[in-house]
Amino acid sequence: MFQAVKTATVGVCAAIALCIPASALAAGPELTTWLFAEGSTNGAFGFEQEILIGNPNTTPITVTFELFTQDGEALAPVVRTLEPLSRYGENIRGLVGDRVGIAIRLTSSAPIIAERTMYWGGGLFRGGKSWNQKVNDLRGGHNEHGQQAAAKTWYFAEGEGKFFNTFISVANPNNTPATVTASYRDDAGVEVAQTDVVPANGRRTFWPTAVLSGRLQPGRAGFATIVTSDLDVVAERQMYWGPGAPSGIHGGHAAAGVTTPSATWLFAEGIQGALSTSGDPAFDTFVLFFNQNETPIDVKVEFFGQAGAKLAETTRTIGGLTRDGVWAKELPGLINQAFSIRATSTMPFVAERAVYWRGLTEGTATAGATAAALKWGFAEGLQGGFQMYQDDSDNDKRRFNTFFPIYNPGPVPATVTVYFYTEGGNSGTTKTLVVPAQSRETVWTLLYDELANAKFATFFSSTAPIVVERVVYWGRNNKAGHASMGIPLADDFPLTPAPALRSNPSGLTVSPSRGVPGGGTKVMIEGAGFGNTELGTQVLFGGVPARDFEVENDTLIRAVTPPGATGKVDVTVETRGQTITAPAAFEYFDPWAAVGAPINTFRRNTGYACSGGGRACQIMASFLGNVADMARRQSGDIANSCRAFGGNEKFVEDVIAELRIRTGTNRWGMNIKRGNQGLSEDIVTYYYGPEGSDMRNSTQVFIIDIIANHCNPADRFGGGPFWLDQTQATADAGTIGRWTLGPMCSNARYRNAVNPNTGSLVFPECQ
């Protein structure tokens, strides 16, 4: 059904996974067949792909995934059963592995909504809690719903051939070849055309940037596109831009073309400037028009805010077969405003809206709706954090925020019912709001505890025609995002509230379970069903709010402890209207107090309390082995361990950290040599005083020399690993040393070190 297609730009297409064959299919029953011609799991370019499905039916349904590779190979079909009233997501890498290009056809046993989301950045989706590979950084992404019908003509109002890399992909879902022409019209109306034959069941990618870049000037490099064919085809546009990796791709957006120009275009979303007091992020909205007529037209553009307020109005005269647009920044009434848009003319034309933010770091684009509708559907929706997108080594947990701008273009208020269906089936929530006449309102899913850290499909039903879009942002300060117009549904399309809410929060474990009274201990709180960080969640230690916390996902909170008195305290999480308490789950302890009973590891030293009922204390071979192992790994540090030759204490400090980790006690430290002569760079001290006693500046110590010959003037690099008990010799000289950490706490390497075996700080004294 699919076959490989080579084009003049095959090298470029193969590199960025845009030349992908399309499925040969006729449009099936409404909302039961969905075609995705674009897709990639090419790890070399950081692409990851998901197919999202919203099931609004009250019974389980089956969905068949037909998968076709870049070279036309048909893979084994995959059948999934979807629970009723649910949202389902499929990680395509799990079905096909690493592939440059994948085309997909979905067929379902009942009506569904299907969308494709693609992300890019180094790494893959996370495969589980224990994950050692780099996780995709999600620096950019785009979304588009599948196509159900092909057409002979497709229009695009947006395109740029200098700063952006623009591609037009055309899929031929017929059993015979199609002759396709892509005609590019710049802002002056000058035409450049490319014609190619798209084989049966195949795909071509036109690369207008390669054709136009040399003749377009910076700042005037925009163009519109008309795709015409002798057979019905499907056309989409992708735009990517840099700088950044992989291969210059940082931001990007995708949009399907328009098959029929209209005299009216409606957009629910628009934002200009910043809505926050910080001024970040700042947005720029552009409304792009293409007049496919041969004569000029006047386009009136109106911008509507909340409560029926018309924020601005302007008119553009657009020449025949030319492109123009409105930058919202040019209209003072739109500065630092969110708005909906209506563009009208006496003759049909084509309109798209593009939104960019933070200096073109990222952006979205979509064609408008030609009419309002009573019902709309979306498959994609995320609120909060999800483990599959999170990297433990990255402070940005890539939490998601989903918004649904709603535009009521009519003369009467619209009462809108919103049906949310979460993953797992038969669960979700239903909300109602009123959108005034000729106004915009926004549904922000952060405000609904039932959707915290959840993925969901969303359906809208209104008493008056409306337009609904969805905007998804993720990452710290909305670092990336995508936006799409919803799918209009028939007026009589049945929608049913989900019968149950998600399960309540449950379970609570705290790690590490001990910390210092001054606070500042970083802990992980694991459980299930946690709510949002921003609203409705509190974390308390002994009734005192945490100094800081972040709900990373449904099962994990990271918190910083507040100050507290020594002893055990309850840990409480208030979230999603519920309270969960783990009794005595965290202990505040004196970090200078010795942990555990002293161990009997050294040869007997009379007068220095080496216990053991008169038995000789023995040196543990593993300690010497520890020093030897580290000497092999850190030969440069051991050679540089003599201060007399400009060295430092790094080797001995690392040995102390390793000994603490191996033995699980804080009794290991440095030594003030001979009582008052400053730090020794080759002496490890073990405090043998009673459990719970204060170790600071104590002379209850065993003294072990760990580097032999390291300050020999005749052989300054002759130092080697050693384990020699110097306690008796030091005592005999009357110069017993004192336990200390010296300058170690001033070094974040030690101050923030965590024991991988326990999750506790290695040097809690430093807190």
PDB file of C-alpha atoms in Angstrom, residues 129-396:
ATOM      1  CA  LYS A 129      11.242   4.913  37.248  1.00  0.00           C
ATOM      2  CA  SER A 130      14.732   3.420  36.957  1.00  0.00           C
ATOM      3  CA  TRP A 131      16.112   4.960  33.792  1.00  0.00           C
ATOM      4  CA  ASN A 132      19.774   5.574  33.003  1.00  0.00           C
ATOM      5  CA  GLN A 133      19.466   7.061  29.515  1.00  0.00           C
ATOM      6  CA  LYS A 134      19.057  10.718  28.644  1.00  0.00           C
ATOM      7  CA  VAL A 135      15.422  11.763  28.512  1.00  0.00           C
ATOM      8  CA  ASN A 136      14.167  13.849  25.589  1.00  0.00           C
ATOM      9  CA  ASP A 137      14.418  17.491  26.648  1.00  0.00           C
ATOM     10  CA  LEU A 138      11.216  18.484  24.795  1.00  0.00           C
ATOM     11  CA  ARG A 139      12.750  21.726  23.550  1.00  0.00           C
ATOM     12  CA  GLY A 140       9.993  21.936  20.936  1.00  0.00           C
ATOM     13  CA  GLY A 141       6.914  20.189  19.660  1.00  0.00           C
ATOM     14  CA  HIS A 142       3.906  20.413  17.371  1.00  0.00           C
ATOM     15  CA  ASN A 143       0.482  18.838  17.118  1.00  0.00           C
ATOM     16  CA  GLU A 144      -2.095  18.205  14.412  1.00  0.00           C
ATOM     17  CA  HIS A 145      -5.204  16.087  14.144  1.00  0.00           C
ATOM     18  CA  GLY A 146      -5.425  13.397  11.502  1.00  0.00           C
ATOM     19  CA  GLN A 147      -6.974  13.970   8.086  1.00  0.00           C
ATOM     20  CA  GLN A 148     -10.154  12.216   6.984  1.00  0.00           C
ATOM     21  CA  ALA A 149     -10.567  13.388   3.394  1.00  0.00           C
ATOM     22  CA  ALA A 150      -8.338  14.338   0.496  1.00  0.00           C
ATOM     23  CA  ALA A 151      -8.884  17.208  -1.984  1.00  0.00           C
ATOM     24  CA  LYS A 152      -7.525  18.526  -5.272  1.00  0.00           C
ATOM     25  CA  THR A 153      -6.567  21.952  -3.894  1.00  0.00           C
ATOM     26  CA  TRP A 154      -4.944  23.005  -0.616  1.00  0.00           C
ATOM     27  CA  TYR A 155      -4.086  26.530   0.558  1.00  0.00           C
ATOM     28  CA  PHE A 156      -1.579  27.795   3.125  1.00  0.00           C
ATOM     29  CA  ALA A 157      -1.370  31.431   4.214  1.00  0.00           C
ATOM     30  CA  GLU A 158       1.785  30.997   6.325  1.00  0.00           C
ATOM     31  CA  GLY A 159       5.285  30.295   5.030  1.00  0.00           C
ATOM     32  CA  GLU A 160       8.761  31.820   5.278  1.00  0.00           C
ATOM     33  CA  GLY A 161      11.883  31.074   3.299  1.00  0.00           C
ATOM     34  CA  LYS A 162      14.774  32.768   5.089  1.00  0.00           C
ATOM     35  CA  PHE A 163      14.765  32.351   8.861  1.00  0.00           C
ATOM     36  CA  PHE A 164      12.477  29.313   8.807  1.00  0.00           C
ATOM     37  CA  ASN A 165      12.840  25.965   7.071  1.00  0.00           C
ATOM     38  CA  THR A 166       9.442  25.389   5.463  1.00  0.00           C
ATOM     39  CA  PHE A 167       8.235  22.098   4.003  1.00  0.00           C
ATOM     40  CA  ILE A 168       5.016  21.136   2.223  1.00  0.00           C
ATOM     41  CA  SER A 169       4.259  17.429   2.431  1.00  0.00           C
ATOM     42  CA  VAL A 170       1.790  15.874  -0.001  1.00  0.00           C
ATOM     43  CA  ALA A 171       0.333  12.386   0.348  1.00  0.00           C
ATOM     44  CA  ASN A 172      -1.440  10.611  -2.504  1.00  0.00           C
ATOM     45  CA  PRO A 173      -4.050   8.185  -1.114  1.00  0.00           C
ATOM     46  CA  ASN A 174      -4.985   6.893  -4.549  1.00  0.00           C
ATOM     47  CA  ASN A 175      -4.044   3.785  -6.494  1.00  0.00           C
ATOM     48  CA  THR A 176      -2.755   5.866  -9.426  1.00  0.00           C
ATOM     49  CA  PRO A 177      -0.068   8.585  -9.570  1.00  0.00           C
ATOM     50  CA  ALA A 178      -1.044  12.215  -9.008  1.00  0.00           C
ATOM     51  CA  THR A 179       0.534  15.225 -10.708  1.00  0.00           C
ATOM     52  CA  VAL A 180       0.969  17.891  -8.047  1.00  0.00           C
ATOM     53  CA  THR A 181       2.043  21.520  -8.342  1.00  0.00           C
ATOM     54  CA  ALA A 182       3.110  23.627  -5.375  1.00  0.00           C
ATOM     55  CA  SER A 183       2.814  27.309  -6.242  1.00  0.00           C
ATOM     56  CA  TYR A 184       4.493  29.798  -3.896  1.00  0.00           C
ATOM     57  CA  ARG A 185       3.339  33.425  -3.840  1.00  0.00           C
ATOM     58  CA  ASP A 186       5.505  35.933  -2.009  1.00  0.00           C
ATOM     59  CA  ASP A 187       4.262  39.153  -0.422  1.00  0.00           C
ATOM     60  CA  ALA A 188       4.525  40.927  -3.786  1.00  0.00           C
ATOM     61  CA  GLY A 189       2.532  38.241  -5.578  1.00  0.00           C
ATOM     62  CA  VAL A 190       5.501  36.820  -7.507  1.00  0.00           C
ATOM     63  CA  GLU A 191       4.975  33.125  -8.223  1.00  0.00           C
ATOM     64  CA  VAL A 192       7.494  30.291  -8.147  1.00  0.00           C
ATOM     65  CA  ALA A 193       6.125  26.818  -8.843  1.00  0.00           C
ATOM     66  CA  GLN A 194       7.314  23.243  -8.504  1.00  0.00           C
ATOM     67  CA  THR A 195       5.621  20.270 -10.130  1.00  0.00           C
ATOM     68  CA  ASP A 196       6.166  16.632  -9.313  1.00  0.00           C
ATOM     69  CA  VAL A 197       4.452  13.302  -9.734  1.00  0.00           C
ATOM     70  CA  VAL A 198       3.414  11.712  -6.474  1.00  0.00           C
ATOM     71  CA  PRO A 199       3.194   7.964  -7.054  1.00  0.00           C
ATOM     72  CA  ALA A 200       0.213   5.918  -6.019  1.00  0.00           C
ATOM     73  CA  ASN A 201       0.126   5.364  -2.279  1.00  0.00           C
ATOM     74  CA  GLY A 202       3.195   7.560  -1.965  1.00  0.00           C
ATOM     75  CA  ARG A 203       4.330  10.921  -0.740  1.00  0.00           C
ATOM     76  CA  ARG A 204       6.415  13.857  -1.916  1.00  0.00           C
ATOM     77  CA  THR A 205       7.864  16.646   0.171  1.00  0.00           C
ATOM     78  CA  PHE A 206       8.276  20.051  -1.445  1.00  0.00           C
ATOM     79  CA  TRP A 207      10.977  22.219   0.092  1.00  0.00           C
ATOM     80  CA  PRO A 208      10.107  25.837  -0.738  1.00  0.00           C
ATOM     81  CA  THR A 209      12.914  27.245   1.408  1.00  0.00           C
ATOM     82  CA  ALA A 210      15.476  25.693  -0.934  1.00  0.00           C
ATOM     83  CA  VAL A 211      13.741  27.247  -3.948  1.00  0.00           C
ATOM     84  CA  LEU A 212      12.949  30.682  -2.518  1.00  0.00           C
ATOM     85  CA  SER A 213      15.705  31.490  -0.037  1.00  0.00           C
ATOM     86  CA  GLY A 214      18.094  32.942  -2.605  1.00  0.00           C
ATOM     87  CA  ARG A 215      15.551  35.392  -4.000  1.00  0.00           C
ATOM     88  CA  LEU A 216      13.856  36.514  -0.778  1.00  0.00           C
ATOM     89  CA  GLN A 217      15.132  39.284   1.471  1.00  0.00           C
ATOM     90  CA  PRO A 218      15.299  39.052   5.285  1.00  0.00           C
ATOM     91  CA  GLY A 219      12.168  40.554   6.764  1.00  0.00           C
ATOM     92  CA  ARG A 220      10.290  40.089   3.475  1.00  0.00           C
ATOM     93  CA  ALA A 221      10.613  36.349   3.055  1.00  0.00           C
ATOM     94  CA  GLY A 222       7.007  35.332   3.667  1.00  0.00           C
ATOM     95  CA  PHE A 223       4.966  33.424   1.126  1.00  0.00           C
ATOM     96  CA  ALA A 224       1.655  31.636   0.674  1.00  0.00           C
ATOM     97  CA  THR A 225       1.243  28.269  -1.022  1.00  0.00           C
ATOM     98  CA  ILE A 226      -1.356  26.691  -3.297  1.00  0.00           C
ATOM     99  CA  VAL A 227      -1.103  22.943  -3.819  1.00  0.00           C
ATOM    100  CA  THR A 228      -3.082  21.643  -6.802  1.00  0.00           C
ATOM    101  CA  SER A 229      -3.419  18.083  -8.031  1.00  0.00           C
ATOM    102  CA  ASP A 230      -5.256  16.142 -10.708  1.00  0.00           C
ATOM    103  CA  LEU A 231      -6.302  13.672  -7.993  1.00  0.00           C
ATOM    104  CA  ASP A 232      -7.406  14.109  -4.408  1.00  0.00           C
ATOM    105  CA  VAL A 233      -4.368  14.387  -2.120  1.00  0.00           C
ATOM    106  CA  VAL A 234      -3.586  15.498   1.440  1.00  0.00           C
ATOM    107  CA  ALA A 235      -1.196  18.392   2.142  1.00  0.00           C
ATOM    108  CA  GLU A 236       0.415  19.656   5.349  1.00  0.00           C
ATOM    109  CA  ARG A 237       3.061  22.260   6.131  1.00  0.00           C
ATOM    110  CA  GLN A 238       5.884  22.023   8.659  1.00  0.00           C
ATOM    111  CA  MET A 239       8.131  24.902   9.707  1.00  0.00           C
ATOM    112  CA  TYR A 240      11.285  24.530  11.825  1.00  0.00           C
ATOM    113  CA  TRP A 241      13.851  27.046  12.971  1.00  0.00           C
ATOM    114  CA  GLY A 242      16.992  27.326  15.090  1.00  0.00           C
ATOM    115  CA  PRO A 243      19.489  27.935  16.477  1.00  0.00           C
ATOM    116  CA  GLY A 244      19.850  24.789  18.495  1.00  0.00           C
ATOM    117  CA  ALA A 245      20.051  21.072  18.186  1.00  0.00           C
ATOM    118  CA  PRO A 246      19.299  18.681  16.750  1.00  0.00           C
ATOM    119  CA  SER A 247      20.595  19.948  13.425  1.00  0.00           C
ATOM    120  CA  GLY A 248      19.412  23.506  13.827  1.00  0.00           C
ATOM    121  CA  ILE A 249      15.898  22.555  14.946  1.00  0.00           C
ATOM    122  CA  HIS A 250      14.757  24.371  18.043  1.00  0.00           C
ATOM    123  CA  GLY A 251      11.242  25.651  17.482  1.00  0.00           C
ATOM    124  CA  GLY A 252       8.650  24.346  15.091  1.00  0.00           C
ATOM    125  CA  HIS A 253       4.989  24.111  14.198  1.00  0.00           C
ATOM    126  CA  ALA A 254       2.816  22.163  11.778  1.00  0.00           C
ATOM    127  CA  ALA A 255      -0.576  22.780  10.205  1.00  0.00           C
ATOM    128  CA  ALA A 256      -2.837  21.094   7.705  1.00  0.00           C
ATOM    129  CA  GLY A 257      -3.850  23.075   4.663  1.00  0.00           C
ATOM    130  CA  VAL A 258      -7.240  24.608   3.885  1.00  0.00           C
ATOM    131  CA  THR A 259      -9.308  23.057   1.104  1.00  0.00           C
ATOM    132  CA  THR A 260     -11.944  25.773   0.725  1.00  0.00           C
ATOM    133  CA  PRO A 261     -11.377  29.527   1.117  1.00  0.00           C
ATOM    134  CA  SER A 262     -14.008  31.336   3.158  1.00  0.00           C
ATOM    135  CA  ALA A 263     -15.299  34.878   3.583  1.00  0.00           C
ATOM    136  CA  THR A 264     -15.173  34.403   7.376  1.00  0.00           C
ATOM    137  CA  TRP A 265     -12.389  33.050   9.591  1.00  0.00           C
ATOM    138  CA  LEU A 266     -12.607  32.616  13.352  1.00  0.00           C
ATOM    139  CA  PHE A 267      -9.831  32.068  15.890  1.00  0.00           C
ATOM    140  CA  ALA A 268     -10.344  31.513  19.598  1.00  0.00           C
ATOM    141  CA  GLU A 269      -6.703  32.123  20.543  1.00  0.00           C
ATOM    142  CA  GLY A 270      -4.508  35.191  20.373  1.00  0.00           C
ATOM    143  CA  ILE A 271      -2.137  36.876  22.814  1.00  0.00           C
ATOM    144  CA  GLN A 272       0.106  39.910  22.507  1.00  0.00           C
ATOM    145  CA  GLY A 273       2.772  40.911  24.990  1.00  0.00           C
ATOM    146  CA  ALA A 274       2.800  39.428  28.473  1.00  0.00           C
ATOM    147  CA  LEU A 275      -0.037  38.625  30.845  1.00  0.00           C
ATOM    148  CA  SER A 276       2.228  38.277  33.895  1.00  0.00           C
ATOM    149  CA  THR A 277       3.647  41.146  35.920  1.00  0.00           C
ATOM    150  CA  SER A 278       7.160  39.843  35.252  1.00  0.00           C
ATOM    151  CA  GLY A 279       6.729  40.428  31.524  1.00  0.00           C
ATOM    152  CA  ASP A 280       7.913  36.907  30.739  1.00  0.00           C
ATOM    153  CA  PRO A 281       7.123  35.205  28.506  1.00  0.00           C
ATOM    154  CA  ALA A 282       6.190  37.823  25.935  1.00  0.00           C
ATOM    155  CA  PHE A 283       4.071  36.694  22.982  1.00  0.00           C
ATOM    156  CA  ASP A 284       3.611  37.930  19.430  1.00  0.00           C
ATOM    157  CA  THR A 285       0.492  37.061  17.434  1.00  0.00           C
ATOM    158  CA  PHE A 286       0.297  37.300  13.653  1.00  0.00           C
ATOM    159  CA  VAL A 287      -2.829  36.830  11.555  1.00  0.00           C
ATOM    160  CA  LEU A 288      -1.802  35.772   8.037  1.00  0.00           C
ATOM    161  CA  PHE A 289      -4.028  36.243   4.983  1.00  0.00           C
ATOM    162  CA  PHE A 290      -3.754  34.930   1.466  1.00  0.00           C
ATOM    163  CA  ASN A 291      -5.964  36.335  -1.270  1.00  0.00           C
ATOM    164  CA  GLN A 292      -6.201  33.587  -3.861  1.00  0.00           C
ATOM    165  CA  ASN A 293      -8.437  35.819  -5.983  1.00  0.00           C
ATOM    166  CA  GLU A 294      -7.051  37.810  -8.894  1.00  0.00           C
ATOM    167  CA  THR A 295      -8.579  41.060  -7.624  1.00  0.00           C
ATOM    168  CA  PRO A 296      -7.856  42.920  -4.363  1.00  0.00           C
ATOM    169  CA  ILE A 297     -10.028  42.394  -1.304  1.00  0.00           C
ATOM    170  CA  ASP A 298     -10.543  44.256   1.957  1.00  0.00           C
ATOM    171  CA  VAL A 299     -10.315  42.119   5.095  1.00  0.00           C
ATOM    172  CA  LYS A 300     -11.786  43.456   8.328  1.00  0.00           C
ATOM    173  CA  VAL A 301     -10.083  42.026  11.407  1.00  0.00           C
ATOM    174  CA  GLU A 302     -11.774  42.316  14.820  1.00  0.00           C
ATOM    175  CA  PHE A 303     -10.298  41.349  18.168  1.00  0.00           C
ATOM    176  CA  PHE A 304     -12.518  40.432  21.128  1.00  0.00           C
ATOM    177  CA  GLY A 305     -11.630  40.112  24.797  1.00  0.00           C
ATOM    178  CA  GLN A 306     -13.702  39.106  27.785  1.00  0.00           C
ATOM    179  CA  ALA A 307     -17.211  40.295  28.653  1.00  0.00           C
ATOM    180  CA  GLY A 308     -18.025  41.334  25.099  1.00  0.00           C
ATOM    181  CA  ALA A 309     -15.236  43.900  24.828  1.00  0.00           C
ATOM    182  CA  LYS A 310     -14.000  44.643  21.318  1.00  0.00           C
ATOM    183  CA  LEU A 311     -10.338  45.424  21.896  1.00  0.00           C
ATOM    184  CA  ALA A 312      -9.334  46.498  18.398  1.00  0.00           C
ATOM    185  CA  GLU A 313     -10.348  46.566  14.749  1.00  0.00           C
ATOM    186  CA  THR A 314      -8.381  47.098  11.564  1.00  0.00           C
ATOM    187  CA  THR A 315      -8.782  46.602   7.823  1.00  0.00           C
ATOM    188  CA  ARG A 316      -6.206  45.296   5.370  1.00  0.00           C
ATOM    189  CA  THR A 317      -6.371  45.623   1.597  1.00  0.00           C
ATOM    190  CA  ILE A 318      -4.771  42.549   0.057  1.00  0.00           C
ATOM    191  CA  GLY A 319      -3.833  42.516  -3.600  1.00  0.00           C
ATOM    192  CA  GLY A 320      -4.838  39.715  -5.895  1.00  0.00           C
ATOM    193  CA  LEU A 321      -2.787  36.525  -5.483  1.00  0.00           C
ATOM    194  CA  THR A 322      -0.758  38.120  -2.679  1.00  0.00           C
ATOM    195  CA  ARG A 323      -0.208  37.611   1.008  1.00  0.00           C
ATOM    196  CA  ASP A 324      -0.429  40.041   3.912  1.00  0.00           C
ATOM    197  CA  GLY A 325      -1.062  39.986   7.621  1.00  0.00           C
ATOM    198  CA  VAL A 326      -1.664  41.822  10.872  1.00  0.00           C
ATOM    199  CA  TRP A 327       0.844  41.886  13.709  1.00  0.00           C
ATOM    200  CA  ALA A 328      -1.138  42.366  16.899  1.00  0.00           C
ATOM    201  CA  LYS A 329       1.651  44.519  18.304  1.00  0.00           C
ATOM    202  CA  GLU A 330       0.670  47.226  15.804  1.00  0.00           C
ATOM    203  CA  LEU A 331      -2.688  47.703  17.558  1.00  0.00           C
ATOM    204  CA  PRO A 332      -2.362  49.479  20.947  1.00  0.00           C
ATOM    205  CA  GLY A 333      -5.572  47.980  22.299  1.00  0.00           C
ATOM    206  CA  LEU A 334      -4.075  44.487  22.146  1.00  0.00           C
ATOM    207  CA  ILE A 335      -0.912  45.059  24.175  1.00  0.00           C
ATOM    208  CA  ASN A 336      -0.731  42.613  27.096  1.00  0.00           C
ATOM    209  CA  GLN A 337      -4.100  41.141  26.178  1.00  0.00           C
ATOM    210  CA  ALA A 338      -5.548  37.742  25.332  1.00  0.00           C
ATOM    211  CA  PHE A 339      -8.185  37.815  22.611  1.00  0.00           C
ATOM    212  CA  SER A 340     -10.163  35.996  19.941  1.00  0.00           C
ATOM    213  CA  ILE A 341     -10.166  37.023  16.288  1.00  0.00           C
ATOM    214  CA  ARG A 342     -12.732  37.374  13.526  1.00  0.00           C
ATOM    215  CA  ALA A 343     -11.603  38.146   9.963  1.00  0.00           C
ATOM    216  CA  THR A 344     -14.218  38.837   7.274  1.00  0.00           C
ATOM    217  CA  SER A 345     -14.375  39.973   3.666  1.00  0.00           C
ATOM    218  CA  THR A 346     -16.881  40.152   0.837  1.00  0.00           C
ATOM    219  CA  MET A 347     -14.939  37.462  -1.045  1.00  0.00           C
ATOM    220  CA  PRO A 348     -13.426  34.150   0.116  1.00  0.00           C
ATOM    221  CA  PHE A 349      -9.786  34.124   1.259  1.00  0.00           C
ATOM    222  CA  VAL A 350      -7.464  32.007   3.432  1.00  0.00           C
ATOM    223  CA  ALA A 351      -6.381  32.817   7.003  1.00  0.00           C
ATOM    224  CA  GLU A 352      -4.005  31.351   9.581  1.00  0.00           C
ATOM    225  CA  ARG A 353      -2.811  32.511  12.974  1.00  0.00           C
ATOM    226  CA  ALA A 354       0.738  32.130  14.274  1.00  0.00           C
ATOM    227  CA  VAL A 355       1.874  32.833  17.833  1.00  0.00           C
ATOM    228  CA  TYR A 356       5.548  33.064  18.820  1.00  0.00           C
ATOM    229  CA  TRP A 357       7.089  33.739  22.204  1.00  0.00           C
ATOM    230  CA  ARG A 358      10.328  34.560  23.907  1.00  0.00           C
ATOM    231  CA  GLY A 359      12.069  35.860  20.817  1.00  0.00           C
ATOM    232  CA  LEU A 360      10.962  33.076  18.456  1.00  0.00           C
ATOM    233  CA  THR A 361      12.156  30.378  20.816  1.00  0.00           C
ATOM    234  CA  GLU A 362       8.954  28.505  20.060  1.00  0.00           C
ATOM    235  CA  GLY A 363       5.693  29.015  18.210  1.00  0.00           C
ATOM    236  CA  THR A 364       2.381  27.596  17.088  1.00  0.00           C
ATOM    237  CA  ALA A 365       0.265  27.939  13.960  1.00  0.00           C
ATOM    238  CA  THR A 366      -3.133  26.796  12.774  1.00  0.00           C
ATOM    239  CA  ALA A 367      -5.734  27.598  10.163  1.00  0.00           C
ATOM    240  CA  GLY A 368      -8.906  29.173  11.434  1.00  0.00           C
ATOM    241  CA  ALA A 369     -12.428  27.821  11.603  1.00  0.00           C
ATOM    242  CA  THR A 370     -14.825  28.909   8.884  1.00  0.00           C
ATOM    243  CA  ALA A 371     -17.846  28.587  11.167  1.00  0.00           C
ATOM    244  CA  ALA A 372     -18.736  28.139  14.792  1.00  0.00           C
ATOM    245  CA  ALA A 373     -20.251  24.849  15.991  1.00  0.00           C
ATOM    246  CA  LEU A 374     -22.205  23.565  18.958  1.00  0.00           C
ATOM    247  CA  LYS A 375     -19.801  20.707  19.697  1.00  0.00           C
ATOM    248  CA  TRP A 376     -16.027  20.231  19.515  1.00  0.00           C
ATOM    249  CA  GLY A 377     -13.607  17.427  20.312  1.00  0.00           C
ATOM    250  CA  PHE A 378      -9.925  17.082  21.282  1.00  0.00           C
ATOM    251  CA  ALA A 379      -7.802  13.997  21.946  1.00  0.00           C
ATOM    252  CA  GLU A 380      -4.752  15.702  23.473  1.00  0.00           C
ATOM    253  CA  GLY A 381      -4.621  17.321  26.890  1.00  0.00           C
ATOM    254  CA  LEU A 382      -2.128  17.264  29.769  1.00  0.00           C
ATOM    255  CA  GLN A 383      -1.985  19.028  33.112  1.00  0.00           C
ATOM    256  CA  GLY A 384       0.962  18.729  35.481  1.00  0.00           C
ATOM    257  CA  GLY A 385       3.966  16.423  35.348  1.00  0.00           C
ATOM    258  CA  PHE A 386       4.550  12.970  33.905  1.00  0.00           C
ATOM    259  CA  GLN A 387       7.444  10.638  34.548  1.00  0.00           C
ATOM    260  CA  MET A 388       7.868   9.703  30.864  1.00  0.00           C
ATOM    261  CA  TYR A 389       8.958  13.279  30.064  1.00  0.00           C
ATOM    262  CA  GLN A 390      11.147  13.921  33.143  1.00  0.00           C
ATOM    263  CA  ASP A 391      14.891  13.620  33.624  1.00  0.00           C
ATOM    264  CA  ASP A 392      16.121  13.338  37.216  1.00  0.00           C
ATOM    265  CA  SER A 393      19.247  15.306  36.317  1.00  0.00           C
ATOM    266  CA  ASP A 394      17.250  18.251  34.930  1.00  0.00           C
ATOM    267  CA  ASN A 395      15.714  20.768  37.326  1.00  0.00           C
ATOM    268  CA  ASP A 396      13.044  21.548  34.737  1.00  0.00           C
TER     269      ASP A 396
END
